[in-house]
mmCIF file of C-alpha atoms in Angstrom:
data_model
loop_
_atom_site.group_PDB
_atom_site.id
_atom_site.type_symbol
_atom_site.label_atom_id
_atom_site.label_comp_id
_atom_site.label_asym_id
_atom_site.label_seq_id
_atom_site.Cartn_x
_atom_site.Cartn_y
_atom_site.Cartn_z
ATOM 1 C CA MET J 12 0.000 0.000 0.000
ATOM 2 C CA ASP J 13 3.029 2.292 0.059
ATOM 3 C CA PHE J 14 2.526 2.780 -3.669
ATOM 4 C CA LEU J 15 -1.041 3.980 -3.175
ATOM 5 C CA THR J 16 0.087 6.460 -0.543
ATOM 6 C CA LEU J 17 2.715 7.923 -2.861
ATOM 7 C CA PHE J 18 0.303 7.892 -5.771
ATOM 8 C CA SER J 19 -2.314 9.747 -3.702
ATOM 9 C CA ILE J 20 0.283 12.355 -2.780
ATOM 10 C CA TYR J 21 1.128 12.674 -6.471
ATOM 11 C CA LEU J 22 -2.523 13.228 -7.379
ATOM 12 C CA CYS J 23 -2.979 15.783 -4.600
ATOM 13 C CA PHE J 24 0.115 17.627 -5.819
ATOM 14 C CA LEU J 25 -1.230 17.689 -9.366
ATOM 15 C CA LEU J 26 -4.600 18.962 -8.190
ATOM 16 C CA ALA J 27 -3.031 21.708 -6.089
ATOM 17 C CA ALA J 28 -0.705 22.730 -8.931
ATOM 18 C CA ALA J 29 -3.532 22.724 -11.475
ATOM 19 C CA ALA J 30 -5.786 24.764 -9.184
ATOM 20 C CA LEU J 31 -2.983 27.262 -8.521
ATOM 21 C CA LEU J 32 -2.129 27.638 -12.193
ATOM 22 C CA CYS J 33 -5.787 27.915 -13.120
ATOM 23 C CA ALA J 34 -6.201 30.728 -10.603
ATOM 24 C CA CYS J 35 -3.145 32.539 -11.936
ATOM 25 C CA PRO J 36 -4.474 33.720 -15.337
ATOM 26 C CA GLY J 37 -6.816 36.324 -13.891
ATOM 27 C CA SER J 38 -5.358 39.580 -12.736
ATOM 28 C CA GLY J 39 -8.691 41.343 -12.742
ATOM 29 C CA GLY J 40 -9.726 40.498 -9.209
ATOM 30 C CA GLY J 41 -6.357 40.524 -7.537
ATOM 31 C CA SER J 42 -2.666 39.974 -8.043
ATOM 32 C CA PRO J 43 -1.779 36.394 -9.018
ATOM 33 C CA ALA J 44 1.648 36.846 -7.511
ATOM 34 C CA GLY J 45 0.119 37.926 -4.224
ATOM 35 C CA THR J 46 -2.361 35.032 -4.220
ATOM 36 C CA ALA J 47 0.318 32.478 -5.028
ATOM 37 C CA GLY J 48 2.644 34.052 -2.494
ATOM 38 C CA GLN J 49 0.030 33.664 0.245
ATOM 39 C CA VAL J 50 -0.428 29.995 -0.620
ATOM 40 C CA LEU J 51 3.293 29.256 -0.771
ATOM 41 C CA SER J 52 4.019 31.155 2.459
ATOM 42 C CA PHE J 53 2.695 28.166 4.396
ATOM 43 C CA VAL J 54 5.317 25.802 2.984
ATOM 44 C CA ILE J 55 8.305 28.055 2.207
ATOM 45 C CA PRO J 56 10.671 29.260 4.946
ATOM 46 C CA THR J 57 10.446 32.940 5.843
ATOM 47 C CA GLN J 58 13.871 33.796 4.447
ATOM 48 C CA LEU J 59 12.848 32.490 1.012
ATOM 49 C CA GLN J 60 9.438 34.131 0.849
ATOM 50 C CA ARG J 61 10.812 37.489 -0.321
ATOM 51 C CA VAL J 62 12.718 35.865 -3.172
ATOM 52 C CA THR J 63 9.685 33.783 -4.059
ATOM 53 C CA HIS J 64 7.469 36.863 -4.129
ATOM 54 C CA ARG J 65 9.877 38.651 -6.488
ATOM 55 C CA VAL J 66 9.984 35.668 -8.819
ATOM 56 C CA LEU J 67 6.185 35.337 -8.840
ATOM 57 C CA HIS J 68 5.784 39.063 -9.370
ATOM 58 C CA ARG J 69 8.097 38.926 -12.368
ATOM 59 C CA LEU J 70 6.304 35.881 -13.781
ATOM 60 C CA PHE J 71 2.760 37.226 -13.500
ATOM 61 C CA ASN J 72 3.240 40.990 -13.841
ATOM 62 C CA THR J 73 5.450 41.181 -16.923
ATOM 63 C CA ARG J 74 4.656 39.982 -20.409
ATOM 64 C CA SER J 75 6.484 36.738 -21.016
ATOM 65 C CA ARG J 76 6.199 33.729 -23.303
ATOM 66 C CA LEU J 77 7.228 31.380 -20.490
ATOM 67 C CA PHE J 78 3.705 30.103 -19.869
ATOM 68 C CA VAL J 79 3.026 29.861 -23.595
ATOM 69 C CA VAL J 80 6.079 27.624 -23.924
ATOM 70 C CA LEU J 81 4.945 25.616 -20.886
ATOM 71 C CA HIS J 82 1.471 25.343 -22.407
ATOM 72 C CA VAL J 83 2.859 23.938 -25.665
ATOM 73 C CA ALA J 84 5.304 21.655 -23.828
ATOM 74 C CA LEU J 85 2.532 20.109 -21.723
ATOM 75 C CA GLN J 86 0.366 19.506 -24.767
ATOM 76 C CA ALA J 87 3.325 18.000 -26.622
ATOM 77 C CA ALA J 88 4.117 15.692 -23.696
ATOM 78 C CA VAL J 89 0.516 14.513 -23.355
ATOM 79 C CA PHE J 90 -0.011 13.926 -27.058
ATOM 80 C CA GLY J 91 3.420 12.362 -27.403
ATOM 81 C CA GLU J 92 2.482 9.749 -24.804
ATOM 82 C CA TYR J 93 -0.998 9.393 -26.287
ATOM 83 C CA THR J 94 0.417 8.786 -29.760
ATOM 84 C CA TRP J 95 3.316 6.571 -28.669
ATOM 85 C CA GLU J 96 1.429 4.176 -26.387
ATOM 86 C CA VAL J 97 -2.302 4.802 -26.044
ATOM 87 C CA LEU J 98 -2.978 5.066 -29.767
ATOM 88 C CA PHE J 99 -0.884 1.949 -30.442
ATOM 89 C CA TYR J 100 -2.656 -0.205 -27.847
ATOM 90 C CA CYS J 101 -6.081 1.101 -28.849
ATOM 91 C CA TRP J 102 -5.361 0.282 -32.471
ATOM 92 C CA GLU J 103 -4.388 -3.252 -31.450
ATOM 93 C CA LEU J 104 -7.658 -3.547 -29.543
ATOM 94 C CA GLN J 105 -9.562 -2.331 -32.632
ATOM 95 C CA PHE J 106 -10.957 0.919 -31.257
ATOM 96 C CA HIS J 107 -12.972 2.923 -33.765
ATOM 97 C CA LEU J 108 -10.739 5.192 -35.861
ATOM 98 C CA LEU J 109 -12.914 8.291 -35.286
ATOM 99 C CA VAL J 110 -12.620 7.817 -31.514
ATOM 100 C CA LEU J 111 -8.841 7.677 -31.764
ATOM 101 C CA LEU J 112 -8.625 10.753 -34.009
ATOM 102 C CA LEU J 113 -11.076 12.886 -31.997
ATOM 103 C CA PRO J 114 -8.389 14.256 -29.607
ATOM 104 C CA TYR J 115 -6.278 15.369 -32.586
ATOM 105 C CA LEU J 116 -9.234 17.137 -34.205
ATOM 106 C CA LEU J 117 -10.002 18.936 -30.959
ATOM 107 C CA LEU J 118 -6.324 19.825 -30.551
ATOM 108 C CA ALA J 119 -6.278 21.419 -34.021
ATOM 109 C CA GLY J 120 -9.326 23.513 -33.141
ATOM 110 C CA ASN J 121 -7.809 24.457 -29.803
ATOM 111 C CA MET J 122 -4.568 25.630 -31.376
ATOM 112 C CA GLY J 123 -6.535 27.737 -33.852
ATOM 113 C CA CYS J 124 -8.478 29.415 -31.025
ATOM 114 C CA PHE J 125 -5.245 29.843 -29.079
ATOM 115 C CA LEU J 126 -3.603 31.722 -31.950
ATOM 116 C CA LEU J 127 -6.655 33.928 -32.472
ATOM 117 C CA CYS J 128 -6.909 34.726 -28.767
ATOM 118 C CA SER J 129 -3.215 35.464 -28.294
ATOM 119 C CA ARG J 130 -2.790 37.583 -31.439
ATOM 120 C CA ALA J 131 -6.084 39.513 -31.360
ATOM 121 C CA ASP J 132 -6.373 43.046 -30.032
ATOM 122 C CA PRO J 133 -8.328 42.625 -26.771
ATOM 123 C CA GLY J 134 -9.842 46.083 -27.123
ATOM 124 C CA ILE J 135 -7.076 48.537 -26.321
ATOM 125 C CA ILE J 136 -8.475 51.999 -25.582
ATOM 126 C CA THR J 137 -6.694 54.717 -27.533
ATOM 127 C CA LYS J 138 -7.275 58.415 -28.011
ATOM 128 C CA SER J 139 -8.812 57.727 -31.414
ATOM 129 C CA ASN J 140 -11.516 55.322 -30.167
ATOM 130 C CA HIS J 141 -11.929 56.667 -26.615
ATOM 131 C CA ALA J 142 -14.863 58.966 -27.383
ATOM 132 C CA SER J 143 -16.787 56.133 -29.039
ATOM 133 C CA LEU J 144 -16.076 53.548 -26.350
ATOM 134 C CA VAL J 145 -17.240 55.860 -23.556
ATOM 135 C CA LYS J 146 -20.741 55.680 -25.072
ATOM 136 C CA VAL J 147 -20.903 51.871 -25.292
ATOM 137 C CA TYR J 148 -21.702 51.144 -21.626
ATOM 138 C CA ALA J 149 -23.403 53.264 -18.986
ATOM 139 C CA TYR J 150 -21.653 54.001 -15.696
ATOM 140 C CA ASP J 151 -23.268 52.135 -12.807
ATOM 141 C CA ASP J 152 -21.815 54.528 -10.186
ATOM 142 C CA VAL J 153 -20.824 51.529 -8.075
ATOM 143 C CA LEU J 154 -18.074 49.497 -9.698
ATOM 144 C CA PHE J 155 -17.608 52.068 -12.446
ATOM 145 C CA PRO J 156 -18.084 55.666 -11.274
ATOM 146 C CA LYS J 157 -17.998 58.399 -13.875
ATOM 147 C CA GLY J 158 -15.031 60.737 -14.086
ATOM 148 C CA ILE J 159 -12.262 58.316 -13.044
ATOM 149 C CA VAL J 160 -9.084 59.087 -14.995
ATOM 150 C CA CYS J 161 -6.432 56.464 -15.608
ATOM 151 C CA PRO J 162 -3.194 57.964 -14.207
ATOM 152 C CA THR J 163 -1.090 56.010 -16.722
ATOM 153 C CA CYS J 164 -3.056 56.536 -19.929
ATOM 154 C CA ASN J 165 -4.299 59.986 -18.834
ATOM 155 C CA MET J 166 -7.803 59.283 -20.152
ATOM 156 C CA GLU J 167 -11.179 58.933 -18.471
ATOM 157 C CA LYS J 168 -11.960 55.251 -18.009
ATOM 158 C CA PRO J 169 -15.002 54.038 -19.961
ATOM 159 C CA ALA J 170 -17.398 51.873 -17.975
ATOM 160 C CA ARG J 171 -16.286 48.207 -17.674
ATOM 161 C CA SER J 172 -12.702 49.065 -18.605
ATOM 162 C CA LYS J 173 -9.558 48.570 -16.573
ATOM 163 C CA HIS J 174 -5.900 49.410 -16.918
ATOM 164 C CA CYS J 175 -3.776 46.279 -17.305
ATOM 165 C CA SER J 176 -0.418 46.787 -15.629
ATOM 166 C CA VAL J 177 1.043 43.845 -17.569
ATOM 167 C CA CYS J 178 0.144 45.155 -21.026
ATOM 168 C CA GLY J 179 0.425 48.811 -19.971
ATOM 169 C CA ALA J 180 -2.884 49.893 -21.507
ATOM 170 C CA CYS J 181 -6.559 50.300 -20.671
ATOM 171 C CA VAL J 182 -8.747 47.515 -22.079
ATOM 172 C CA HIS J 183 -12.412 47.847 -22.990
ATOM 173 C CA ARG J 184 -14.670 45.357 -21.130
ATOM 174 C CA PHE J 185 -11.603 44.051 -19.329
ATOM 175 C CA ASP J 186 -11.915 40.473 -18.076
ATOM 176 C CA HIS J 187 -8.414 39.439 -16.998
ATOM 177 C CA HIS J 188 -4.864 39.074 -18.228
ATOM 178 C CA CYS J 189 -4.227 35.458 -19.210
ATOM 179 C CA VAL J 190 -0.607 34.351 -18.899
ATOM 180 C CA TRP J 191 -1.323 31.175 -20.878
ATOM 181 C CA VAL J 192 -2.093 33.152 -24.059
ATOM 182 C CA ASN J 193 0.169 36.085 -23.094
ATOM 183 C CA ASN J 194 -2.594 38.589 -23.757
ATOM 184 C CA CYS J 195 -5.422 40.453 -22.092
ATOM 185 C CA ILE J 196 -8.964 39.164 -22.440
ATOM 186 C CA GLY J 197 -11.275 41.998 -23.380
ATOM 187 C CA ALA J 198 -14.198 42.965 -25.569
ATOM 188 C CA SER J 199 -12.590 41.926 -28.872
ATOM 189 C CA ASN J 200 -11.162 38.507 -27.967
ATOM 190 C CA THR J 201 -13.460 37.176 -25.221
ATOM 191 C CA LYS J 202 -15.181 35.004 -27.833
ATOM 192 C CA TYR J 203 -11.833 33.473 -28.845
ATOM 193 C CA PHE J 204 -10.893 32.874 -25.217
ATOM 194 C CA PHE J 205 -14.216 31.167 -24.516
ATOM 195 C CA LEU J 206 -13.792 28.893 -27.553
ATOM 196 C CA TYR J 207 -10.159 28.254 -26.593
ATOM 197 C CA LEU J 208 -11.187 27.237 -23.081
ATOM 198 C CA LEU J 209 -14.039 25.082 -24.381
ATOM 199 C CA THR J 210 -11.874 23.219 -26.908
ATOM 200 C CA LEU J 211 -9.064 22.794 -24.369
ATOM 201 C CA THR J 212 -11.490 21.210 -21.897
ATOM 202 C CA ALA J 213 -12.927 18.977 -24.624
ATOM 203 C CA THR J 214 -9.424 17.929 -25.717
ATOM 204 C CA ALA J 215 -8.413 16.961 -22.179
ATOM 205 C CA ALA J 216 -11.722 15.131 -21.683
ATOM 206 C CA ALA J 217 -11.296 13.208 -24.940
ATOM 207 C CA VAL J 218 -7.765 12.083 -24.052
ATOM 208 C CA THR J 219 -8.986 11.082 -20.579
ATOM 209 C CA ALA J 220 -11.926 9.111 -21.967
ATOM 210 C CA VAL J 221 -9.899 7.200 -24.557
ATOM 211 C CA THR J 222 -7.101 6.408 -22.084
ATOM 212 C CA ALA J 223 -9.561 5.277 -19.399
ATOM 213 C CA ALA J 224 -11.408 3.142 -21.958
ATOM 214 C CA LEU J 225 -8.113 1.490 -22.884
ATOM 215 C CA LEU J 226 -7.304 0.565 -19.273
ATOM 216 C CA VAL J 227 -10.844 -0.704 -18.676
ATOM 217 C CA GLN J 228 -10.593 -2.836 -21.797
ATOM 218 C CA VAL J 229 -7.263 -4.256 -20.611
ATOM 219 C CA VAL J 230 -8.786 -5.161 -17.233
ATOM 220 C CA LEU J 231 -11.796 -6.822 -18.856
ATOM 221 C CA LEU J 232 -9.732 -8.824 -21.334
ATOM 222 C CA SER J 233 -7.261 -10.002 -18.693
ATOM 223 C CA ASP J 234 -10.115 -10.964 -16.317
ATOM 224 C CA LEU J 235 -8.204 -9.402 -13.421
ATOM 225 C CA MET J 236 -11.310 -8.671 -11.367
ATOM 226 C CA ARG J 237 -11.906 -12.391 -10.869
ATOM 227 C CA GLY J 238 -8.331 -13.122 -9.859
ATOM 228 C CA THR J 239 -6.707 -13.437 -6.431
ATOM 229 C CA TYR J 240 -3.388 -12.424 -4.879
ATOM 230 C CA ILE J 241 -1.329 -13.203 -1.789
ATOM 231 C CA ASP J 242 -1.054 -10.292 0.686
ATOM 232 C CA ASP J 243 1.825 -9.490 3.057
ATOM 233 C CA GLN J 244 0.458 -11.900 5.663
ATOM 234 C CA GLY J 245 0.383 -14.770 3.179
ATOM 235 C CA ARG J 246 -3.394 -14.813 2.872
ATOM 236 C CA GLU J 247 -5.177 -15.219 -0.424
ATOM 237 C CA ARG J 248 -7.407 -12.269 -1.177
ATOM 238 C CA ALA J 249 -9.687 -11.293 -4.034
ATOM 239 C CA VAL J 250 -8.500 -8.510 -6.314
ATOM 240 C CA GLU J 251 -9.757 -5.089 -5.150
ATOM 241 C CA ILE J 252 -9.564 -1.607 -6.656
ATOM 242 C CA PRO J 253 -6.340 -0.550 -4.820
ATOM 243 C CA PHE J 254 -4.522 -3.672 -6.025
ATOM 244 C CA LEU J 255 -5.899 -3.164 -9.529
ATOM 245 C CA VAL J 256 -4.657 0.439 -9.653
ATOM 246 C CA GLN J 257 -1.232 -0.655 -8.448
ATOM 247 C CA HIS J 258 -1.091 -3.428 -11.042
ATOM 248 C CA LEU J 259 -2.020 -1.036 -13.859
ATOM 249 C CA PHE J 260 0.548 1.478 -12.696
ATOM 250 C CA LEU J 261 3.319 -1.127 -12.651
ATOM 251 C CA THR J 262 2.256 -2.410 -16.089
ATOM 252 C CA PHE J 263 1.538 0.947 -17.780
ATOM 253 C CA PRO J 264 3.293 3.569 -15.581
ATOM 254 C CA ARG J 265 3.440 6.411 -18.125
ATOM 255 C CA ILE J 266 -0.154 5.876 -19.236
ATOM 256 C CA VAL J 267 -1.475 5.904 -15.659
ATOM 257 C CA PHE J 268 0.507 9.032 -14.768
ATOM 258 C CA MET J 269 -0.764 10.768 -17.897
ATOM 259 C CA LEU J 270 -4.320 9.714 -17.096
ATOM 260 C CA GLY J 271 -4.020 11.105 -13.570
ATOM 261 C CA PHE J 272 -2.712 14.443 -14.824
ATOM 262 C CA VAL J 273 -5.160 14.853 -17.720
ATOM 263 C CA GLY J 274 -8.084 13.664 -15.596
ATOM 264 C CA LEU J 275 -7.426 16.286 -12.934
ATOM 265 C CA LEU J 276 -6.821 18.903 -15.616
ATOM 266 C CA THR J 277 -10.195 18.050 -17.138
ATOM 267 C CA LEU J 278 -11.872 18.539 -13.761
ATOM 268 C CA VAL J 279 -10.239 21.929 -13.127
ATOM 269 C CA LEU J 280 -10.818 23.160 -16.679
ATOM 270 C CA GLY J 281 -14.408 21.945 -16.586
ATOM 271 C CA VAL J 282 -15.138 23.960 -13.446
ATOM 272 C CA TYR J 283 -13.424 27.033 -14.891
ATOM 273 C CA CYS J 284 -15.294 26.594 -18.177
ATOM 274 C CA CYS J 285 -18.633 26.445 -16.334
ATOM 275 C CA PHE J 286 -17.682 29.601 -14.429
ATOM 276 C CA ASN J 287 -16.923 31.433 -17.683
ATOM 277 C CA LEU J 288 -20.202 30.205 -19.155
ATOM 278 C CA TYR J 289 -22.004 31.645 -16.132
ATOM 279 C CA LEU J 290 -20.203 34.963 -16.655
ATOM 280 C CA ALA J 291 -21.159 34.980 -20.337
ATOM 281 C CA LEU J 292 -24.823 34.221 -19.680
ATOM 282 C CA THR J 293 -25.060 36.952 -17.035
ATOM 283 C CA ASN J 294 -22.928 39.480 -18.960
ATOM 284 C CA GLN J 295 -20.219 39.796 -16.345
ATOM 285 C CA THR J 296 -16.442 39.782 -16.534
ATOM 286 C CA SER J 297 -14.051 38.143 -14.096
ATOM 287 C CA ASN J 298 -12.969 41.602 -12.995
ATOM 288 C CA GLU J 299 -16.555 42.661 -12.301
ATOM 289 C CA TRP J 300 -17.425 39.404 -10.536
ATOM 290 C CA CYS J 301 -14.449 39.714 -8.191
ATOM 291 C CA LYS J 302 -15.128 43.383 -7.455
ATOM 292 C CA SER J 303 -18.830 42.773 -6.856
ATOM 293 C CA ARG J 304 -18.071 39.918 -4.442
ATOM 294 C CA ARG J 305 -15.576 42.079 -2.613
ATOM 295 C CA TYR J 306 -17.670 45.247 -2.426
ATOM 296 C CA GLY J 307 -21.214 43.961 -2.931
ATOM 297 C CA CYS J 308 -22.474 44.617 0.573
ATOM 298 C CA SER J 309 -19.947 47.113 1.844
ATOM 299 C CA ARG J 310 -19.028 50.729 1.342
ATOM 300 C CA LEU J 311 -17.315 51.154 -1.966
ATOM 301 C CA PRO J 312 -14.285 53.274 -2.758
ATOM 302 C CA LEU J 313 -15.041 56.781 -3.970
ATOM 303 C CA GLN J 314 -18.439 56.674 -2.275
ATOM 304 C CA PRO J 315 -19.436 58.919 0.668
ATOM 305 C CA HIS J 316 -18.729 57.272 4.021
ATOM 306 C CA HIS J 317 -22.367 57.455 5.051
ATOM 307 C CA ARG J 318 -23.614 55.840 1.868
ATOM 308 C CA ARG J 319 -23.956 52.073 1.792
ATOM 309 C CA VAL J 320 -24.631 50.589 -1.644
ATOM 310 C CA VAL J 321 -25.302 47.112 -2.957
ATOM 311 C CA TYR J 322 -24.047 46.167 -6.400
ATOM 312 C CA LYS J 323 -26.560 45.275 -9.096
ATOM 313 C CA ASN J 324 -25.552 44.139 -12.556
ATOM 314 C CA ILE J 325 -27.084 46.627 -14.985
ATOM 315 C CA TYR J 326 -25.403 45.168 -18.071
ATOM 316 C CA SER J 327 -27.333 41.896 -18.337
ATOM 317 C CA LYS J 328 -29.900 42.011 -21.146
ATOM 318 C CA GLY J 329 -31.016 38.397 -21.226
ATOM 319 C CA VAL J 330 -29.187 35.213 -22.176
ATOM 320 C CA TRP J 331 -29.374 35.627 -25.950
ATOM 321 C CA MET J 332 -28.349 39.285 -25.998
ATOM 322 C CA ASN J 333 -25.544 38.621 -23.502
ATOM 323 C CA LEU J 334 -24.069 35.918 -25.724
ATOM 324 C CA LYS J 335 -24.538 38.088 -28.804
ATOM 325 C CA GLU J 336 -22.596 40.887 -27.134
ATOM 326 C CA ILE J 337 -19.621 38.559 -26.585
ATOM 327 C CA PHE J 338 -19.528 37.163 -30.101
ATOM 328 C CA LYS J 339 -20.266 40.520 -31.726
ATOM 329 C CA PRO J 340 -18.195 43.234 -29.999
ATOM 330 C CA PRO J 341 -18.917 46.974 -30.368
ATOM 331 C CA PRO J 342 -18.689 48.174 -33.991
ATOM 332 C CA VAL J 343 -16.005 50.735 -33.120
ATOM 333 C CA LEU J 344 -13.598 47.897 -32.298
ATOM 334 C CA GLU J 345 -14.436 46.073 -35.515
ATOM 335 C CA ARG J 346 -13.765 49.237 -37.543
ATOM 336 C CA LYS J 347 -10.441 49.654 -35.782
ATOM 337 C CA LYS J 348 -9.381 46.109 -36.693
ATOM 338 C CA LYS J 349 -10.323 46.634 -40.333
#
């Protein structure tokens, strides 16, 4: 059972790492470096926390292709293992060809969405389009008071905009800065980010499903569930799930490790995808959701001390119109791109 203990620790580590990395893309509701620093402060000695904070600050507050490279490397490692072993065994077991090729088709779509999301203008506010963008959304006088000037860009902030310290510009309908695509997510590329996230989740789920089906098929063909084994005390025992997992790991170690990683990644991405779907259907951004949760029932900045306000989303226009707004950004941005 020592193996199962180590394997459980491995899975917990993967889940914690995936959750941490998934929380890192958004800089709309708080600093990723600060959030990660608070988590790591429990396990890192005090004398190393300052160095760690500097490293995290540099990683998440400066534009870098490090996470893009890591993104591609992880996909290459997963699909390398999938192609080298899983695809080979599945072909021997006569899996349907379309089932085997589905992860590759989803990967192609995901890479296309990734390129569109990373290369698209998120909706940078400039002096030429500022006057038009100010008229797109009304100020709610809660999260977005009128008359707030960005000290960096020296322009009045349109409603639902935010200055991104990583990109060094104000972004219209700012959602967050995503380190995985090395770009801000705003009015013009939210649709690409949503499709990128959806296809990435589907790709991970497809790889997980095919790999799990392979291992199940191996167990059924070998008739392991009806077998017995001798335990440490010399007693004959029927095969149980822990023994089965250990046997599969010793027989297919790389496949089981890949399945554990991709399975947990599917879970984390699925939750994050559902959250983004909720934001899309209610016409909210990550930045607005975080600010509304933080200030929803408390006195807000820039409000009189005696005034207590509760946030209400004034931008939701119904499910269909909310989705239409995401996939068809304001015309002024479209004219700028042309």
